XYZ file of C-alpha atoms in Angstrom:
624
model
C 103.346 135.291 95.996
C 103.238 132.134 98.110
C 106.021 129.738 97.161
C 107.563 126.618 98.676
C 110.638 124.549 97.940
C 110.635 121.495 95.686
C 113.238 118.846 94.976
C 114.798 120.942 92.194
C 115.533 123.642 94.778
C 117.178 121.028 96.964
C 119.814 119.282 94.861
C 123.273 119.177 96.454
C 122.154 121.134 99.527
C 123.950 120.167 102.765
C 121.886 122.478 105.022
C 119.446 125.380 104.980
C 122.247 127.748 105.982
C 124.417 126.734 103.049
C 125.392 129.303 100.426
C 123.921 126.957 97.809
C 120.431 127.404 99.303
C 119.251 129.648 96.485
C 115.606 129.349 97.523
C 116.356 131.414 100.623
C 117.786 134.263 98.562
C 115.765 134.136 95.336
C 112.225 133.228 96.424
C 109.540 135.444 97.918
C 108.806 133.493 101.100
C 112.200 131.812 101.510
C 113.695 134.811 103.316
C 110.872 134.740 105.882
C 110.196 131.012 106.285
C 112.871 128.349 106.200
C 110.393 125.534 105.654
C 106.609 125.076 106.200
C 104.481 128.090 107.100
C 100.913 129.470 107.298
C 99.655 132.490 105.365
C 96.372 134.097 106.406
C 94.013 135.913 104.025
C 91.143 137.828 105.631
C 88.410 139.528 103.626
C 85.026 140.902 104.717
C 82.972 137.939 105.841
C 85.595 135.276 105.094
C 89.034 134.139 106.227
C 91.222 131.638 104.397
C 94.403 129.921 105.601
C 97.088 128.737 103.166
C 99.519 126.210 104.655
C 102.745 125.438 102.790
C 104.279 121.971 103.197
C 108.047 121.721 102.749
C 108.846 118.000 102.556
C 112.197 118.292 100.781
C 115.060 116.081 101.945
C 117.542 117.554 104.383
C 120.330 117.289 103.444
C 119.423 117.240 99.782
C 121.626 114.808 97.815
C 122.450 115.063 94.146
C 120.175 113.402 91.630
C 118.753 110.875 91.065
C 118.032 109.884 94.696
C 116.133 113.067 95.524
C 112.674 112.229 94.249
C 110.474 111.487 97.275
C 109.818 113.903 100.130
C 110.272 113.228 103.835
C 108.674 114.954 106.816
C 110.899 114.627 109.894
C 109.146 114.530 113.290
C 109.879 118.205 113.991
C 108.354 119.344 110.705
C 105.380 117.033 111.127
C 104.680 118.480 114.579
C 104.870 121.990 113.131
C 102.269 121.086 110.491
C 99.962 119.633 113.125
C 100.135 122.915 115.021
C 99.499 124.980 111.879
C 96.516 122.791 110.973
C 94.977 123.269 114.406
C 95.533 127.024 114.233
C 93.872 127.187 110.820
C 90.832 125.233 112.000
C 90.432 127.432 115.057
C 90.806 130.841 113.405
C 89.838 130.478 109.724
C 86.794 129.506 107.712
C 88.655 127.559 105.023
C 92.092 125.957 104.750
C 94.070 125.300 101.582
C 97.230 123.212 101.582
C 99.950 123.533 98.979
C 103.324 121.909 98.414
C 105.586 120.441 95.811
C 105.162 116.706 96.427
C 101.815 114.908 96.171
C 100.873 113.093 99.357
C 101.710 109.753 97.724
C 105.347 110.879 97.497
C 105.754 112.058 101.105
C 107.109 109.820 103.862
C 105.752 110.847 107.250
C 107.170 109.921 110.649
C 104.010 108.024 111.594
C 101.691 105.915 109.431
C 103.480 106.966 106.227
C 101.354 108.880 103.744
C 98.191 108.234 105.757
C 99.593 110.330 108.591
C 100.240 113.213 106.206
C 96.720 113.027 104.773
C 95.240 112.858 108.257
C 96.888 116.176 109.151
C 95.109 117.795 106.186
C 91.704 116.554 107.295
C 89.087 119.283 107.006
C 90.968 121.203 104.337
C 89.429 122.301 101.056
C 92.162 121.112 98.710
C 95.833 120.238 98.471
C 97.454 121.654 95.339
C 100.827 120.290 94.269
C 103.189 119.575 91.408
C 106.185 117.228 91.084
C 104.464 114.493 89.072
C 102.610 117.126 87.003
C 101.122 115.066 84.145
C 103.914 112.451 83.900
C 105.060 113.832 80.599
C 101.526 114.112 79.241
C 100.609 110.500 80.056
C 98.185 111.456 82.844
C 96.578 114.831 82.140
C 94.267 116.328 84.771
C 95.808 114.357 87.630
C 93.085 115.046 90.181
C 91.405 112.939 92.838
C 89.451 113.099 96.080
C 91.089 111.425 99.074
C 89.109 109.236 101.463
C 88.884 112.075 103.993
C 87.182 114.315 101.396
C 90.265 116.415 100.588
C 90.704 117.255 96.913
C 94.263 116.611 95.712
C 95.018 118.495 92.531
C 98.247 118.113 90.562
C 99.003 120.777 87.973
C 100.937 120.389 84.751
C 104.265 122.205 84.890
C 104.707 125.800 83.768
C 108.139 125.337 82.196
C 107.042 123.014 79.390
C 103.271 122.683 79.723
C 102.595 126.393 80.353
C 99.614 125.556 82.538
C 98.182 127.647 85.368
C 95.173 127.291 87.667
C 92.384 129.688 88.637
C 90.580 128.886 91.918
C 87.526 130.491 93.512
C 85.320 130.176 96.588
C 81.664 130.981 95.915
C 79.664 130.998 99.175
C 82.072 128.352 100.461
C 81.842 126.187 97.327
C 85.267 125.560 95.806
C 85.721 125.682 92.032
C 88.785 125.773 89.813
C 89.902 125.528 86.205
C 93.284 124.621 84.692
C 94.156 126.838 81.751
C 96.944 126.639 79.203
C 98.807 129.873 78.669
C 97.498 132.177 75.943
C 94.041 130.571 75.977
C 91.401 133.310 75.996
C 88.805 134.035 77.234
C 89.386 132.266 80.561
C 86.119 131.095 82.124
C 85.328 129.567 85.505
C 81.786 128.432 86.342
C 81.344 128.735 90.104
C 77.604 127.982 90.383
C 76.652 125.265 89.700
C 80.105 123.790 90.369
C 81.664 120.895 88.510
C 79.979 117.647 89.608
C 83.259 115.704 89.727
C 84.656 117.880 92.504
C 81.772 117.721 94.984
C 82.905 117.522 98.618
C 79.970 116.086 100.575
C 81.866 116.152 103.885
C 82.372 119.924 103.877
C 79.939 121.465 101.368
C 76.244 122.147 101.814
C 74.358 121.078 98.638
C 71.437 123.336 99.553
C 73.555 126.363 98.632
C 73.237 125.368 94.983
C 69.711 123.966 95.245
C 68.400 127.292 96.589
C 70.541 129.587 94.467
C 68.851 132.062 92.123
C 71.580 132.656 89.540
C 74.202 130.907 87.478
C 77.556 132.567 88.185
C 80.529 132.665 85.828
C 83.916 134.404 86.058
C 85.303 135.536 82.695
C 88.644 137.177 81.836
C 90.161 138.159 78.519
C 92.883 140.399 77.108
C 90.235 142.582 75.486
C 86.871 143.778 76.709
C 84.373 140.912 77.048
C 81.374 141.755 74.887
C 79.134 138.733 75.293
C 78.671 135.879 77.767
C 75.799 133.425 77.271
C 74.919 130.110 78.907
C 72.967 127.017 77.952
C 71.952 123.936 79.954
C 71.652 120.495 78.379
C 70.172 120.673 74.875
C 68.287 123.944 75.129
C 67.572 125.576 71.800
C 68.592 129.086 72.765
C 71.411 130.678 74.729
C 70.626 132.598 77.894
C 72.072 136.079 78.107
C 74.013 136.959 81.238
C 74.374 140.210 83.130
C 77.745 141.704 83.962
C 77.831 142.496 87.693
C 81.371 143.557 88.511
C 84.859 142.712 87.390
C 84.889 139.206 85.893
C 81.500 138.204 87.389
C 78.589 137.413 85.036
C 75.245 135.997 86.202
C 72.077 134.574 84.667
C 68.827 133.626 86.444
C 67.842 129.960 86.578
C 65.422 127.524 88.254
C 67.426 124.820 90.064
C 64.407 122.604 90.777
C 64.194 121.755 87.072
C 67.566 120.012 87.331
C 67.119 118.353 90.717
C 67.807 114.792 89.566
C 70.815 113.286 87.805
C 73.720 114.779 85.892
C 73.333 117.747 83.572
C 75.649 119.789 81.371
C 76.121 123.542 81.401
C 77.817 125.424 78.553
C 79.207 128.952 78.551
C 80.138 130.952 75.450
C 82.257 134.103 75.762
C 83.368 136.606 73.098
C 85.677 139.623 73.438
C 86.293 142.765 71.375
C 89.158 141.177 69.426
C 86.923 138.387 68.186
C 88.248 135.711 70.530
C 85.537 133.162 71.176
C 85.534 130.127 73.463
C 83.037 127.607 74.821
C 83.450 125.601 78.031
C 81.287 122.698 79.201
C 81.085 120.907 82.514
C 78.699 118.485 84.252
C 76.776 119.443 87.368
C 74.232 117.864 89.687
C 72.029 118.946 92.560
C 71.373 115.539 94.126
C 74.974 114.512 94.711
C 75.353 112.523 91.499
C 78.940 112.566 90.354
C 81.113 111.019 87.654
C 84.145 109.009 88.741
C 87.744 110.108 88.777
C 89.901 108.349 86.219
C 91.926 105.327 87.321
C 95.495 106.514 86.728
C 95.169 109.776 88.677
C 93.690 107.829 91.576
C 96.538 105.294 91.467
C 99.266 107.920 91.453
C 97.699 110.224 94.045
C 95.973 107.843 96.451
C 98.652 105.165 96.730
C 101.894 105.083 98.674
C 104.622 105.430 96.049
C 107.357 104.288 98.424
C 105.416 101.146 99.345
C 104.725 100.428 95.667
C 108.423 100.787 94.798
C 109.364 98.544 97.705
C 106.831 95.906 96.648
C 108.060 95.887 93.043
C 111.666 95.614 94.169
C 110.859 92.725 96.487
C 108.924 90.932 93.750
C 111.803 91.262 91.289
C 114.301 89.850 93.803
C 111.933 87.010 94.673
C 111.194 86.064 91.062
C 114.852 86.029 89.991
C 116.039 83.923 92.909
C 112.977 81.721 93.349
C 112.853 80.560 89.726
C 116.507 79.530 89.769
C 116.094 77.773 93.118
C 113.064 75.831 91.845
C 114.997 74.568 88.832
C 117.908 73.725 91.106
C 115.657 71.647 93.343
C 114.060 69.840 90.392
C 117.459 69.046 88.961
C 118.670 67.642 92.274
C 115.543 65.500 92.691
C 115.464 64.054 89.169
C 119.208 63.466 89.059
C 118.943 61.177 92.074
C 116.116 59.240 90.411
C 118.279 58.610 87.305
C 115.641 59.993 84.940
C 116.449 60.869 81.333
C 114.830 62.581 78.360
C 112.672 64.671 80.700
C 109.972 67.205 79.788
C 108.684 65.499 76.655
C 104.906 65.676 77.079
C 102.252 68.304 77.724
C 103.272 71.874 77.039
C 106.859 70.697 76.597
C 105.922 69.328 73.204
C 106.348 72.883 71.982
C 110.043 73.357 71.143
C 110.188 76.938 72.398
C 108.829 76.092 75.855
C 111.062 73.048 76.204
C 114.144 75.008 75.139
C 113.302 77.870 77.522
C 112.920 75.525 80.493
C 116.021 73.532 79.539
C 118.224 76.626 79.410
C 117.222 77.855 82.872
C 117.401 74.307 84.202
C 120.949 73.762 82.940
C 122.059 77.166 84.269
C 120.723 76.288 87.715
C 122.575 72.962 87.714
C 126.036 74.538 87.409
C 127.460 75.359 90.838
C 130.026 77.890 89.682
C 127.277 79.998 88.067
C 124.207 79.316 90.198
C 125.675 80.239 93.587
C 127.370 83.504 92.523
C 124.112 84.627 90.892
C 122.033 83.846 93.969
C 124.496 85.450 96.382
C 124.821 88.610 94.284
C 121.076 89.040 93.827
C 120.447 88.539 97.555
C 123.240 90.936 98.456
C 121.662 93.934 96.708
C 118.595 94.238 99.007
C 120.893 94.130 102.043
C 124.359 95.481 101.349
C 125.596 98.914 100.242
C 125.054 99.872 96.624
C 127.667 102.536 96.241
C 129.942 104.926 98.066
C 130.270 108.319 96.452
C 130.258 112.084 96.692
C 126.540 112.505 97.329
C 127.152 116.159 98.255
C 130.044 118.304 97.105
C 133.093 117.273 99.159
C 130.895 115.081 101.354
C 130.657 111.333 100.934
C 127.825 108.986 101.700
C 126.676 105.391 101.377
C 123.509 104.314 99.561
C 121.593 101.143 100.451
C 118.311 99.954 99.004
C 116.613 100.806 102.307
C 118.179 104.246 102.851
C 121.093 106.633 102.522
C 123.662 107.799 105.060
C 125.099 111.208 104.222
C 126.369 114.215 106.177
C 125.444 112.673 109.523
C 121.833 112.039 108.494
C 119.776 109.051 107.412
C 117.370 109.426 104.484
C 114.854 106.545 104.230
C 114.800 104.586 101.001
C 112.122 105.179 98.414
C 113.370 105.867 94.901
C 116.171 103.420 95.671
C 113.594 100.629 95.551
C 112.436 101.785 92.118
C 116.066 101.976 91.040
C 116.650 98.413 92.232
C 113.503 97.189 90.498
C 114.715 98.732 87.244
C 118.104 97.040 87.733
C 116.501 93.614 87.982
C 114.164 94.185 85.050
C 116.683 95.823 82.713
C 119.840 93.933 83.716
C 119.304 90.738 85.708
C 116.302 89.338 83.821
C 117.880 89.619 80.344
C 121.350 88.731 81.634
C 120.154 85.505 83.273
C 118.290 84.487 80.116
C 121.294 85.262 77.914
C 123.665 83.449 80.275
C 121.348 80.432 80.335
C 121.408 80.352 76.537
C 125.208 80.481 76.567
C 125.468 77.592 79.059
C 122.981 75.548 77.042
C 125.038 76.085 73.885
C 128.127 74.957 75.770
C 126.407 71.725 76.822
C 125.232 71.082 73.275
C 128.747 71.634 71.930
C 130.274 69.165 74.375
C 127.758 66.330 74.238
C 125.943 66.627 70.911
C 127.657 68.635 68.212
C 130.208 71.457 68.212
C 128.598 74.832 67.477
C 130.596 76.769 64.914
C 130.033 79.724 62.623
C 129.976 83.470 63.002
C 126.174 83.675 63.111
C 125.967 81.147 65.919
C 128.520 82.989 68.051
C 126.787 86.312 67.377
C 123.401 84.935 68.464
C 124.990 83.447 71.558
C 127.079 86.409 72.718
C 125.162 89.497 71.575
C 122.336 89.043 74.143
C 125.018 88.977 76.846
C 126.744 92.073 75.551
C 123.655 94.301 75.503
C 122.854 94.339 79.266
C 126.558 94.634 80.088
C 126.962 97.614 77.756
C 123.928 99.229 79.365
C 125.543 98.756 82.764
C 128.729 100.390 81.490
C 126.707 103.402 80.351
C 124.901 103.596 83.698
C 128.259 103.427 85.469
C 129.361 106.420 83.435
C 126.262 108.348 84.512
C 127.029 107.439 88.125
C 130.523 108.778 87.656
C 129.125 112.088 86.377
C 126.857 112.358 89.430
C 129.022 111.053 92.262
C 132.629 111.013 91.030
C 135.292 108.348 90.582
C 134.813 106.820 94.008
C 131.378 105.483 93.104
C 132.889 103.776 90.049
C 135.349 101.890 92.252
C 132.839 101.122 95.019
C 129.533 100.504 93.236
C 128.245 96.915 93.506
C 125.071 98.049 91.788
C 126.826 99.306 88.645
C 130.541 98.837 87.912
C 130.821 95.671 89.967
C 127.844 94.281 88.081
C 129.827 94.693 84.851
C 132.810 92.792 86.283
C 130.503 90.139 87.694
C 128.756 89.735 84.343
C 132.028 89.348 82.433
C 133.282 86.708 84.890
C 130.036 84.752 84.555
C 130.287 85.036 80.775
C 133.812 83.575 80.777
C 132.739 80.796 83.115
C 129.873 79.877 80.806
C 132.174 79.748 77.781
C 134.740 77.511 79.498
C 132.562 75.098 81.463
C 134.082 71.590 81.624
C 132.035 68.557 80.680
C 131.890 67.371 84.275
C 129.850 70.425 85.332
C 127.231 69.721 82.676
C 127.164 65.917 82.595
C 124.265 65.459 85.016
C 122.090 67.948 83.126
C 123.032 66.377 79.798
C 121.984 62.934 81.058
C 118.593 64.307 82.095
C 117.887 66.155 78.870
C 119.687 64.028 76.238
C 119.901 60.556 77.808
C 122.960 58.522 78.724
C 123.163 56.576 75.441
C 123.025 59.676 73.293
C 125.750 61.561 75.144
C 127.883 58.352 75.384
C 128.128 58.090 71.589
C 127.851 61.660 70.291
C 129.455 60.622 66.952
C 129.452 64.022 65.308
C 131.503 65.376 68.202
C 134.110 62.657 67.782
C 134.429 62.698 64.013
C 137.633 64.696 64.127
C 139.063 62.224 66.663
C 138.733 59.243 64.368
C 140.023 60.384 60.990
C 142.867 57.858 60.637
C 143.473 54.168 61.290
C 145.052 54.923 64.660
C 141.859 56.660 65.752
C 139.905 53.784 64.260
C 141.700 51.350 66.526
C 140.826 53.578 69.496
C 137.222 53.472 68.421
C 137.342 49.701 68.240
C 138.541 49.686 71.844
C 135.514 51.737 72.928
C 132.842 49.302 74.004
C 130.219 52.013 73.888
C 130.349 52.084 70.071
C 128.890 48.662 69.527
C 126.651 49.035 72.591
C 125.220 52.275 71.156
C 124.645 50.603 67.808
C 122.818 47.668 69.269
C 120.704 49.876 71.563
C 118.926 51.596 68.646
C 119.296 49.071 65.827
C 118.575 45.847 67.711
C 119.620 44.397 71.087
C 122.544 41.941 70.833
C 122.807 39.052 73.223
C 125.326 38.897 76.049
C 127.318 36.259 74.168
C 127.561 38.575 71.161
C 128.863 41.369 73.383
C 131.523 39.050 74.766
C 132.387 38.055 71.222
C 132.669 41.720 70.287
C 135.122 42.303 73.117
C 137.287 39.297 72.242
C 137.289 40.176 68.563
C 138.220 43.771 69.407
C 141.286 42.398 71.149
C 141.979 40.286 68.069
C 141.681 43.421 65.924
C 144.335 45.120 68.025
C 146.720 42.219 67.392
C 146.097 42.340 63.641
C 145.716 46.090 63.052
C 147.952 45.981 59.985
C 145.659 43.594 58.140
C 143.968 45.096 55.072
C 140.893 42.963 55.741
C 140.614 44.415 59.255
C 140.842 47.980 58.025
C 138.319 47.562 55.242
C 135.684 45.853 57.396
C 136.164 48.170 60.341
C 135.916 51.250 58.135
C 132.485 50.085 56.942
C 131.272 49.841 60.525
C 132.748 53.222 61.410
C 131.360 55.034 58.343
C 127.845 53.692 58.926
C 128.050 54.739 62.566
C 129.129 58.263 61.612
C 126.224 58.616 59.175
C 123.643 57.630 61.804
C 121.809 60.573 63.423
C 121.971 59.365 67.014
C 125.180 57.343 66.880
C 123.268 54.121 66.132
C 123.034 51.821 63.128
C 120.185 49.845 61.667
C 119.150 46.455 62.906
C 120.207 44.813 59.661
C 123.680 46.333 59.798
C 124.035 45.470 63.490
C 123.216 41.841 62.744
C 125.832 41.855 60.014
C 128.465 43.122 62.460
C 127.584 40.481 65.058
C 127.649 37.783 62.368
C 131.105 38.832 61.276
C 132.242 38.744 64.895
C 130.885 35.219 65.447
C 132.455 33.959 62.245
C 135.792 35.449 63.124
C 135.632 33.929 66.602
C 134.915 30.414 65.278
C 137.845 30.533 62.821
C 140.237 32.294 65.123
C 140.863 35.005 62.520
C 140.863 38.786 62.991
C 137.755 40.850 62.238
């Protein structure tokens, strides 16, 4: 057996000499090789080198930050020496390891440096990603240097194993699920998808005389037949030795394009199975699927870092843009903004207004920006990353047990934090601030349903953060709960921002309200003042408010300057005669009509009536 460590053998491992290094005591090769090694297989006429790559982290922290492999300079130099030895003394070289090359950080040129070391090899077989839970079956690809990289579904749950063969230097393989019989591997002609033009000679197949198939079963194999394309009859094969079955063929007939070969095998117990695969003799080949190529040919660490950077940029940039627009338009004394174009749609206008208003409030905007910019720079948590050994995790790396582990999964973790927490939290907080502005300047928002719709979106991301903080506690102990800006501190921060949004004073929102509602509308806001003017004392206060008559005349008809002066003088007269029944009755009519108006205005006809009463009262020297 040739085995090599993976990340599951490396959790909570301070050093290779630790008693918790179970791979050293329970594996086959672990007692002979601490890390990477070369195994040589020599048979008559052929020699094959198998090079194991151990890219596990050292030290190995507890989960979850133990996902991506790292090759330190010493290990990378060892692999370079093993690769040179294999090229000098062996016909073929196979590489195997736990991590795919996309998940290995090399000391130079990242993953490209790792792939360059494997140049000239036949294939690199690995696990780790497996099939991503069944989402990406057959995760295979061919790297730019011609190396085949072949992930295999896991044995624990998927029960998948692989059979590989070299036939005159041509590499073939088949992935088989456990308890699938008979097992068949067609070695000549080989599968067209896995051609390797840089290292294989196509003439070996073009000049071959026989189709060759390897067949295994639990019972004696009684029949193996082959068929190419849509031939009417099956060709019988001849059993040569062991699992090898052959059938004569004429390759020149299939010299152009893609073709399909089928093999049918039957054993003594009645098990029967057919396999099909494409082949070509002119180099024609189908294409590898997109997802396997993305996961195996990319640089996972760079992708995580890019996504994390984009999430930070989007969150902060959007708020800063709205902040700048608010500052610019506030200075220009604009009002009732965003009325045309796409803003005619209520949903779009409301969405923009909420983020705009949030960005205009200093006590919310600046803490959000500072906190979101802190996470890419400052420490995320301090905790027991190894048993009885503490470390510090940043987005860009981890310091633990005197070592530095470069960041990789941390970037994915940060990206998830922004997507799952910050995005929804900012939207929910913006909705809460917008409701607060509406309550102050337009109409108080009451009712259980309203408060539920306002507060529930804020509660959900905070509750998720509480749950994640609990998981952090299980992994790294109490210390990481107390010193975890990425988790527990985010909960405290969110609650503080929530309270601030609920208690914002009118002064913090006045500039935004003027832009979105207009000065005249927020100056009157009758429905918000209805409770203030329920008695005659409040009525007198209303009469002293010049904005009441001004608001009425602005929407129902513009009064002249002389009428405004008359309104002021008659208001003073009303104060002197507040006990008069005539004053109360007439003033109540004005007040009731103003309260019934939608925007705090009255009709032109009613406004004229008020001005007429004022002029008449002024000429006779009597109270309104």
